[in-house]
Short mmCIF file of C-alpha atoms and ligand atoms in Angstrom, two decimals:
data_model
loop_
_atom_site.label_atom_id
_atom_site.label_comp_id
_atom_site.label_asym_id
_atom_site.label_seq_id
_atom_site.Cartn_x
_atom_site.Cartn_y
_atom_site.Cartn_z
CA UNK A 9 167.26 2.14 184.14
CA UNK A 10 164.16 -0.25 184.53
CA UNK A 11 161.90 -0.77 182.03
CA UNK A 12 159.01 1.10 183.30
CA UNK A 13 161.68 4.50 183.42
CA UNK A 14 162.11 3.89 180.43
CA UNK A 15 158.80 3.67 179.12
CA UNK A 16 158.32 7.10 180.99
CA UNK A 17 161.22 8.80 179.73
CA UNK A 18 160.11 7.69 176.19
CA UNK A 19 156.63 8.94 176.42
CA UNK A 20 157.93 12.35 177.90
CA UNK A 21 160.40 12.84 175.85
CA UNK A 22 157.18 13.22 172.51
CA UNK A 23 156.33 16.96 171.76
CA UNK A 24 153.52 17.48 169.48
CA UNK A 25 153.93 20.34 166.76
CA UNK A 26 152.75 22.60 168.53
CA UNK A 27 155.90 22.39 171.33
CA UNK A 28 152.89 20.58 173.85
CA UNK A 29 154.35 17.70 175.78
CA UNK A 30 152.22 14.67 174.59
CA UNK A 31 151.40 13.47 178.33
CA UNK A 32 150.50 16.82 179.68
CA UNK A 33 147.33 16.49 176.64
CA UNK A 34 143.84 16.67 177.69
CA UNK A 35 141.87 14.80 177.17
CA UNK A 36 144.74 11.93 177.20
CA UNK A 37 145.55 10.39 174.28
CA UNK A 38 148.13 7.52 175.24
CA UNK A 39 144.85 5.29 176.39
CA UNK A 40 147.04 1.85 177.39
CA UNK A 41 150.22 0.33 176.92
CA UNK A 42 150.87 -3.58 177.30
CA UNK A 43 154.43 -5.12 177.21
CA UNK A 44 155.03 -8.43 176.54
CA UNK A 45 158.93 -9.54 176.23
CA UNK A 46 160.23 -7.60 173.74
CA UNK A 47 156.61 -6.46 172.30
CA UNK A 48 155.18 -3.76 173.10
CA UNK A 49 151.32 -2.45 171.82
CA UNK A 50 150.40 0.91 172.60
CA UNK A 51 146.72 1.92 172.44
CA UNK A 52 146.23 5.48 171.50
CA UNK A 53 142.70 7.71 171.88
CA UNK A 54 142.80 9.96 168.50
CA UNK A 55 139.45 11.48 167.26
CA UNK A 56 138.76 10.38 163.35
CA UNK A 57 139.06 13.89 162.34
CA UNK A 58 142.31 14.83 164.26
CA UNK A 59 145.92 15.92 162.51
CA UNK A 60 147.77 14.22 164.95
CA UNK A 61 146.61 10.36 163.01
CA UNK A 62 149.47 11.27 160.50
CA UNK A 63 152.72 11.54 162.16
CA UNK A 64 151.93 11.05 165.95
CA UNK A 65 152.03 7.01 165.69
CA UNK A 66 155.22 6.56 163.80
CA UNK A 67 156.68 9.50 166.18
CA UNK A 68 155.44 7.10 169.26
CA UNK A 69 156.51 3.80 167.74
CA UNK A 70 160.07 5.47 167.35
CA UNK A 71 160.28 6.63 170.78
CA UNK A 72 159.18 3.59 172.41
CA UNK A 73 161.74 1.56 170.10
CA UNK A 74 164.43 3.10 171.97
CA UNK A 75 163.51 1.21 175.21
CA UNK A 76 166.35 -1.55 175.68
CA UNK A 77 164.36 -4.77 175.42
CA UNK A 78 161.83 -3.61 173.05
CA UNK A 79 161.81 -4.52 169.67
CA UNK A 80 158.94 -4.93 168.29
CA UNK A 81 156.03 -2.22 168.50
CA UNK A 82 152.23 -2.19 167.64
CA UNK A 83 150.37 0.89 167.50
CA UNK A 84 146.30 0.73 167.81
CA UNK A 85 144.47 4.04 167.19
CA UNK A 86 140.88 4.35 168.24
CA UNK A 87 138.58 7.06 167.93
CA UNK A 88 137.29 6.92 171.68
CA UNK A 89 138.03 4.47 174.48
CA UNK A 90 136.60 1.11 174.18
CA UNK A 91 133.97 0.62 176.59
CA UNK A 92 134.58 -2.34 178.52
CA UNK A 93 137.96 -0.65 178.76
CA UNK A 94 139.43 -3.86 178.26
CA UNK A 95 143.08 -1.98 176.90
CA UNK A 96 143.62 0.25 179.78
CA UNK A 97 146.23 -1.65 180.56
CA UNK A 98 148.12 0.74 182.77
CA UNK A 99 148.55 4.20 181.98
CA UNK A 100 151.54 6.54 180.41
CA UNK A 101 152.28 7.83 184.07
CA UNK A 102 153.09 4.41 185.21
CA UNK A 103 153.12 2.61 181.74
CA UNK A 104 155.04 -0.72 182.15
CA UNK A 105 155.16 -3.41 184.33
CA UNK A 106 158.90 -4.66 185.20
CA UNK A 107 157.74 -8.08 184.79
CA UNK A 108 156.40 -8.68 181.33
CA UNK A 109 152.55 -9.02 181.43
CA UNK A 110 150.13 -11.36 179.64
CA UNK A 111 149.18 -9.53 176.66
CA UNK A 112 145.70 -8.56 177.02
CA UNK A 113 143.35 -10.26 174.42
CA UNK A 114 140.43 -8.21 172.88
CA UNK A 115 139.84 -11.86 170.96
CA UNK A 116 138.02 -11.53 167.68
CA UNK A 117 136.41 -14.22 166.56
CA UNK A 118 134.77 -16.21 169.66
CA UNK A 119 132.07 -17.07 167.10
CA UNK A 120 134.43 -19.69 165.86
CA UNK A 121 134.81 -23.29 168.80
CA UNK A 122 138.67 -23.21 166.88
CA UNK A 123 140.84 -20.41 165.51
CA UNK A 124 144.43 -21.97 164.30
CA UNK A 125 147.21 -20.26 162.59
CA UNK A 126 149.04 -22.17 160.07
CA UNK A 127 152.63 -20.43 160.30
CA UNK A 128 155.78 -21.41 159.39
CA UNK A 129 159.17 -19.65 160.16
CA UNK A 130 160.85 -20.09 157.02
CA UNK A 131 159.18 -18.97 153.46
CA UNK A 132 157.84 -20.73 150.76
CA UNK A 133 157.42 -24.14 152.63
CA UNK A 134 153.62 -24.28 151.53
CA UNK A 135 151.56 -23.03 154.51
CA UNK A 136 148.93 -21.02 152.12
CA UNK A 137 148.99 -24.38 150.08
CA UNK A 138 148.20 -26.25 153.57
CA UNK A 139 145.77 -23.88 154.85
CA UNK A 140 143.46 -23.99 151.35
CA UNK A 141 143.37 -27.76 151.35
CA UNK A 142 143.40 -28.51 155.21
CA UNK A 143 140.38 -25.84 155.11
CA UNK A 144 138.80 -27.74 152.21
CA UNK A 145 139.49 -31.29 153.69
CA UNK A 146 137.93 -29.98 156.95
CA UNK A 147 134.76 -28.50 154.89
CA UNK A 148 134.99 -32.19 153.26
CA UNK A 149 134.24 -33.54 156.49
CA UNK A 150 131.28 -31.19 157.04
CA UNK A 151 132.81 -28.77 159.63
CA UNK A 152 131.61 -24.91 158.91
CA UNK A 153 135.26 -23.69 158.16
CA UNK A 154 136.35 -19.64 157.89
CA UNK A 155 139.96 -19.11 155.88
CA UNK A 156 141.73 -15.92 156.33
CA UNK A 157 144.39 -14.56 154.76
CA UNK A 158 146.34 -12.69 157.41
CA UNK A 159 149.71 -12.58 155.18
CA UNK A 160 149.37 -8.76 154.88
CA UNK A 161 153.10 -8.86 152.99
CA UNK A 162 151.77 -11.30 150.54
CA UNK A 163 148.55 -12.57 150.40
CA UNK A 164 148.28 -15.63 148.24
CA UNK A 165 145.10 -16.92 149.10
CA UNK A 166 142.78 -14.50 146.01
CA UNK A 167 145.07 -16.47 143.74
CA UNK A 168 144.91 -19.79 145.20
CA UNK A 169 141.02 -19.91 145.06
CA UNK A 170 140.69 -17.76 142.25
CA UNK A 171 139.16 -14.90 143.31
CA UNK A 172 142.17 -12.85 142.13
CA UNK A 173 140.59 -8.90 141.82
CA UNK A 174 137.53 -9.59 143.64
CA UNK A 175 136.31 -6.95 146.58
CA UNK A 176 134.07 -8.04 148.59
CA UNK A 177 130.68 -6.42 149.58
CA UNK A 178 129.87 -4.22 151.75
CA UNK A 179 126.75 -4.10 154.08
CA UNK A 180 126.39 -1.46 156.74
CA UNK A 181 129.93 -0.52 156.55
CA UNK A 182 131.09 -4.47 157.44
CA UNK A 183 132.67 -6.62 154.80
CA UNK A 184 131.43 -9.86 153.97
CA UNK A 185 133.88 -12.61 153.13
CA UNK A 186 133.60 -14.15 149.77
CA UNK A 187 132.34 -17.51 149.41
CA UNK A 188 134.74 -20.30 147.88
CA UNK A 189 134.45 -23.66 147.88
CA UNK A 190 132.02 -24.08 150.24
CA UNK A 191 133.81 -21.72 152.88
CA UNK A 192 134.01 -18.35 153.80
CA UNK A 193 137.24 -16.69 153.10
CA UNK A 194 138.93 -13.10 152.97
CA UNK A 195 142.52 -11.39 152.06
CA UNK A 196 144.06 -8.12 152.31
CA UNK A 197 145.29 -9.18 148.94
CA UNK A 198 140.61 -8.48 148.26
CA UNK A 199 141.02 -5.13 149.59
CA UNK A 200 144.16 -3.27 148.28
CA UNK A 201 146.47 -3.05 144.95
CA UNK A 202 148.92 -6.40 144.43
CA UNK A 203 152.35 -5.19 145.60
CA UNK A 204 150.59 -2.03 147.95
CA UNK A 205 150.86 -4.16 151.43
CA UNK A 206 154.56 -4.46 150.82
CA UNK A 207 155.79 -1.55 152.24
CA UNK A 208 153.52 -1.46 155.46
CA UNK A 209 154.88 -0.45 158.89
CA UNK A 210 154.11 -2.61 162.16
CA UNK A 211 151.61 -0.30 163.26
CA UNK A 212 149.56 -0.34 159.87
CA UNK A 213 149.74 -4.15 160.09
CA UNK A 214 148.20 -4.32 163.39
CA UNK A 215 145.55 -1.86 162.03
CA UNK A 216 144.48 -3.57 159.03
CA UNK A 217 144.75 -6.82 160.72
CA UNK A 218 142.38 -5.62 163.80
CA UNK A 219 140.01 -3.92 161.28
CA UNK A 220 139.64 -7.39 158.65
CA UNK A 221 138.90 -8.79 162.00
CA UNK A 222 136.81 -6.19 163.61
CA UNK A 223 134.56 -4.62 160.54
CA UNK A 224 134.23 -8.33 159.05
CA UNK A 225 130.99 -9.81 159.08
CA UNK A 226 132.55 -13.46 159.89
CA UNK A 227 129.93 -15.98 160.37
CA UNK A 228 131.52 -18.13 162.95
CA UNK A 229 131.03 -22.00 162.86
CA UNK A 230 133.63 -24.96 163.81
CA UNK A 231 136.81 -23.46 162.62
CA UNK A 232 138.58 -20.00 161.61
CA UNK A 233 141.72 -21.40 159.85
CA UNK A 234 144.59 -18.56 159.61
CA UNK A 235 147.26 -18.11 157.15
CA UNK A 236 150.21 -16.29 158.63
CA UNK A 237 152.99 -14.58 156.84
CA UNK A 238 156.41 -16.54 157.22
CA UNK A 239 158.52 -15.99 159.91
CA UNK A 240 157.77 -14.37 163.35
CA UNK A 241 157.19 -10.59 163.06
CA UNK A 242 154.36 -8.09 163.64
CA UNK A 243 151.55 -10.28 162.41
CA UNK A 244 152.23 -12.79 164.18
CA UNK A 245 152.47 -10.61 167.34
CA UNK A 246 149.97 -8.54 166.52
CA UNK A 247 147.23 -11.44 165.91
CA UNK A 248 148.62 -13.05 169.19
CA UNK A 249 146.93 -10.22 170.82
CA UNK A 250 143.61 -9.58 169.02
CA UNK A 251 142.23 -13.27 169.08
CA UNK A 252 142.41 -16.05 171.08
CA UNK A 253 144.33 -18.94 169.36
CA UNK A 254 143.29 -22.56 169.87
CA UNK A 255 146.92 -22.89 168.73
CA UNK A 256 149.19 -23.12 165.68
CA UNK A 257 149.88 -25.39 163.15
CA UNK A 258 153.48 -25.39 161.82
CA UNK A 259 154.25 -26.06 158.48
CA UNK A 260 158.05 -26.92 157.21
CA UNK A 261 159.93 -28.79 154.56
CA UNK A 262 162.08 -31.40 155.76
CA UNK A 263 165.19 -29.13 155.49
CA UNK A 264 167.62 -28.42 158.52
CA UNK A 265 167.28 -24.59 157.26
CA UNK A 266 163.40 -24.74 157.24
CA UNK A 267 163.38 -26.95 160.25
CA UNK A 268 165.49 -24.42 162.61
CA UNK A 269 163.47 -21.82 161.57
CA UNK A 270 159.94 -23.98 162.29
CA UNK A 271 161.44 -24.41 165.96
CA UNK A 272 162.02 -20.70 166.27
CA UNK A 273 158.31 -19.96 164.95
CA UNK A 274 157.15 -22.80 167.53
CA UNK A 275 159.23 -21.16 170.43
CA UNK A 276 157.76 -17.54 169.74
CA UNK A 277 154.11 -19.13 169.69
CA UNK A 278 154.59 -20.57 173.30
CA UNK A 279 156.50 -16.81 174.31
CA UNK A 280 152.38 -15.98 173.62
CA UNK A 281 150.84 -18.85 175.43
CA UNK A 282 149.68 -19.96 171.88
CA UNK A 283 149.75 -24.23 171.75
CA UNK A 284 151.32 -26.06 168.84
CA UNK A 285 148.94 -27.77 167.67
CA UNK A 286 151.13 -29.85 165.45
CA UNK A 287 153.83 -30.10 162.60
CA UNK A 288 152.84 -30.86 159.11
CA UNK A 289 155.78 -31.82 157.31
CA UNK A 290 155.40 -30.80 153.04
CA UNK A 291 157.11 -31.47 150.14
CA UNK A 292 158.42 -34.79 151.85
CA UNK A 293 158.92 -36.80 148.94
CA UNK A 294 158.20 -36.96 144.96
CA UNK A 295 156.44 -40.09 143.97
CA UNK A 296 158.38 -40.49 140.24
CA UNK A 297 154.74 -40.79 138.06
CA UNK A 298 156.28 -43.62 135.58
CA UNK A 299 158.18 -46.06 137.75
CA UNK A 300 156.53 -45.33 141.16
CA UNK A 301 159.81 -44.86 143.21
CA UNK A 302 159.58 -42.23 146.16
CA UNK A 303 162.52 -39.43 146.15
CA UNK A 304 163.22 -37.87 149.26
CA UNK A 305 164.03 -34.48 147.00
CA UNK A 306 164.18 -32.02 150.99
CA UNK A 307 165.54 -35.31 152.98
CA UNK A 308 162.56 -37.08 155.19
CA UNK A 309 160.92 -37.10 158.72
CA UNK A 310 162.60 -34.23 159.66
CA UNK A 311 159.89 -32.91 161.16
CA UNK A 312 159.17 -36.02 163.10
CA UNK A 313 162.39 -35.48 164.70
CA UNK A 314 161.59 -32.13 165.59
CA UNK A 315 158.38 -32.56 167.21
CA UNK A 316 160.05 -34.35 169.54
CA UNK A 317 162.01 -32.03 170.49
CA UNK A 318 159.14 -29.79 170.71
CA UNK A 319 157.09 -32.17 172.38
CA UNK A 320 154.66 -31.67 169.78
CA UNK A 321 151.82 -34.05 167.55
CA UNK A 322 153.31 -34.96 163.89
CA UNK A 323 150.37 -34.33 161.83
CA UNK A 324 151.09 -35.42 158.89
CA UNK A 325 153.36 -35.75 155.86
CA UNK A 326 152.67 -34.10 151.86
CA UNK A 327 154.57 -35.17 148.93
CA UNK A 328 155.68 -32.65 146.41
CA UNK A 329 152.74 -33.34 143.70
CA UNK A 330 152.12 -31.48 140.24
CA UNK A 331 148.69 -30.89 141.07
CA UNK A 332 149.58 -29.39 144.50
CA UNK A 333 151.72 -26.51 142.16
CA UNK A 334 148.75 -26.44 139.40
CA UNK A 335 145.85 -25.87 141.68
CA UNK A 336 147.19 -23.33 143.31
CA UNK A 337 148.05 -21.12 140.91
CA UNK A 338 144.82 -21.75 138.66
CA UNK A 339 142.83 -21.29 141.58
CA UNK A 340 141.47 -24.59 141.62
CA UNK A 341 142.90 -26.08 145.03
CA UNK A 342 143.91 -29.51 145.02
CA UNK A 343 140.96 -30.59 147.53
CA UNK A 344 138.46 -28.80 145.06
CA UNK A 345 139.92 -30.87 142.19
CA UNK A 346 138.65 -34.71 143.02
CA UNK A 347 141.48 -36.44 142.23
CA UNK A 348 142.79 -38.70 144.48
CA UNK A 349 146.15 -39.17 144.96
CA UNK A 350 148.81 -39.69 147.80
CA UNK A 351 148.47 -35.62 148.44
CA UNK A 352 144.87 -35.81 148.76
CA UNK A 353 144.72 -38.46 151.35
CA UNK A 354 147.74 -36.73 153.07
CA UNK A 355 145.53 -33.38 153.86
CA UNK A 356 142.52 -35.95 154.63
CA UNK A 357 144.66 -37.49 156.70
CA UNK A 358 145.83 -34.14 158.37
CA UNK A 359 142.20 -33.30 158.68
CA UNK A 360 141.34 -36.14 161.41
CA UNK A 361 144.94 -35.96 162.76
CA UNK A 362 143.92 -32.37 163.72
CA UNK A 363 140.30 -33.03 165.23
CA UNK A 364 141.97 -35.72 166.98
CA UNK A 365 144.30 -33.17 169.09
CA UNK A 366 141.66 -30.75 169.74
CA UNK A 367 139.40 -33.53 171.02
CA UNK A 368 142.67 -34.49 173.28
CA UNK A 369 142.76 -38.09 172.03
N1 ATP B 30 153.19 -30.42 148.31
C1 ATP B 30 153.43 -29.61 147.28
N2 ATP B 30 153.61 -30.10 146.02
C2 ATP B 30 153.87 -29.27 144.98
N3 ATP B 30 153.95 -27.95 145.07
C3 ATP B 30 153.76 -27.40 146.30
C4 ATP B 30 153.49 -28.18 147.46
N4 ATP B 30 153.35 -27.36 148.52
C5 ATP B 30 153.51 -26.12 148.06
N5 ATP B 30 153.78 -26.13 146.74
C6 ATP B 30 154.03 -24.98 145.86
O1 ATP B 30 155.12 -24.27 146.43
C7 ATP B 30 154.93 -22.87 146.30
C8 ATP B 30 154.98 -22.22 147.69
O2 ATP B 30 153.87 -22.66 148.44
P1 ATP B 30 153.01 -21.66 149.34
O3 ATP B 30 152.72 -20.41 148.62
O4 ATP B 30 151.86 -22.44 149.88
O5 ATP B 30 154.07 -21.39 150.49
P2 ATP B 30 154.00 -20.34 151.67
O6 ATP B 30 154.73 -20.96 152.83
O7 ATP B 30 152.60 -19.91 151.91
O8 ATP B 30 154.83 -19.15 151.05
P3 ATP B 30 154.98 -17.66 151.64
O9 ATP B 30 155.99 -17.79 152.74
O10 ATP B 30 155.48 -16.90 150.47
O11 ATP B 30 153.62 -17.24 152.13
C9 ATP B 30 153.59 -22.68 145.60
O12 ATP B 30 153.82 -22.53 144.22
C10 ATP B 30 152.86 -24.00 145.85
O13 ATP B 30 151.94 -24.32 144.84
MG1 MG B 31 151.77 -17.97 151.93
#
């Protein structure tokens, strides 16, 4: 059966409680649907006061999972249609198009000339730790920089600039980011219990992602840096379609394991027309303190080698410092510190490598 069959079959195939076919609803409330590979974001109408908010999105999202090629599923939930229209995509009668579509951006954040996402497909390999001090080195250099924490599963970023606890405020129902460092930054990790975001579904991802977008006060300037959760899941997929990336920045140890992975991440980000903006490679080397000798402790230049498979810049490389470690869980990062030291000149160095693509030099 082709896909767009299938997409029908799946939305007939949803009764509400009350035994009423959801497409036979009035007004309707499947608003758009947009398909791309094995993604799929469904745009429902719901009023703020209606039952159906509970279990009808999950019921949808388990429907639509049955469709062969589809995998991955994003649920928005608006109160009315948007008016520009801009998701009414197609509609449930005819919901799919055989050949996968562009996904159509709303794009958040124009105010910014570049949104990046630092992402990584392997754990652990330091992109929160590059996204602080690549933020800070770019603030260094006077740019008007924006950090968000879009790691819904884990946001490290309170800790990392110490603003572990903090909520922002709130002014005319919009939050305002918190101020660190000279930039303006906000987390999930601001907004709910350590440990709560866990356990959240695709569709609640997309919906607290869209809304720390959407009911943000962000003030725009040169650059909107983005700190992604590892790997390439609903996040990633789910940002991909509510702003319109510059491109991505991908961060990975010089491992084989980490390095496979970063290649997967980088192939999913051109799947979404999103540019690679470069490679950073981290945790390169440990410069022994006493004697000065460099150990390769993850192997080396891995990630030069795999830029060129990916036909991609090599932005720079970071060595495994104490101070890296330290500042980031005191809250202090490393670029707020003043020291200088081979880390230090690495994100500088990062810093122009990165204005340097964007200008296309
Ligand atoms: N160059 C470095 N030198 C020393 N420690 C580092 C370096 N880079 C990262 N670290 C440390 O490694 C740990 C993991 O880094 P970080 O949290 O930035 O990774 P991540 O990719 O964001 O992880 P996650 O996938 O969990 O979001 C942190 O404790 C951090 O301080
Ligand atoms: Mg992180």
């Amino acid at each position: 059966m082709d896909i767009e069959r299938q997409f029908e079959a799946a939305f007939s195939s949803i009764t509400l409680d009350n035994g009423q076919p959801l497409v036979s609803v009035e007004p309707e409330i499947v608003h758009g649907c947009v398909v791309n590979n094995d993604f799929a974001k469904i745009t429902l109408i719901l009023p703020e006061d209606s039952p159906l908010r509970g279990s009808l999105p999950a019921q949808i999202e388990a429907e639509i999972k049955k469709v062969e090629q589809i995998e991955r599923v994003a649920i928005e939930v608006l109160a009315a249609p948007p008016e520009n229209n801009q998701s009414s995509q197609s509609q449930p009668a005819q919901p799919a198009q055989a050949a996968p579509q562009q996904p159509q951006r709303t794009a958040y954040l124009q105010n910014y000339e570049a949104v990046i996402a630092v992402a990584s497909g392997k754990g652990g390999v330091g992109k929160s730790t590059v996204s602080v001090n690549l933020a800070l080195a770019l603030t260094q250099k006077g740019y008007k920089v924006s950090l968000f924490d879009a790691d819904i599963y884990g946001p490290s970023l309170p800790i990392m600039t110490g603003r572990r606890g903090e909520k922002p405020s709130v002014s005319e129902n919009r939050l305002i980011p918190l101020e660190s460092f000279g930039m303006h930054t906000l987390s999930i990790g601001n907004l709910v219990e350590e440990n709560d975001a866990v356990i959240w579904r695709g569709p609640m991802v997309h919906q607290a992602l869209e809304q720390l977008l959407r009911d943000t006060n962000w003030p725009g300037g040169d650059f909107m840096i983005i700190d992604l959760p590892p790997g390439t899941g609903d996040a990633q997929l789910s940002l991909s379609q509510l702003c319109e990336f510059t491109g991505a920045i991908i961060v990975s140890t010089p491992q084989d394991v980490a390095l496979i992975d970063a290649v997967k991440a980088a192939q999913m980000f051109s799947k979404v027309e999103i540019d690679i903006l470069g490679i950073v490679e981290n945790m390169s080397f440990f410069t022994c303190p006493k004697c000065g000798e460099e150990t390769p402790i993850f192997s080396r230049h891995g990630a030069e080698e795999a830029c060129k498979k990916l036909e991609a810049p090599f932005l720079g490389a970071i060595p495994i410092e104490l101070q890296v470690r330290v500042g980031g869980d005191e809250g202090k990062p490393l670029m707020a510190s003043n020291l200088d030291s081979p880390a230090t000149t690495a994100f500088k160095n990062i810093a122009d490598n990165l204005v340097k693509v964007l200008e296309g030099e």
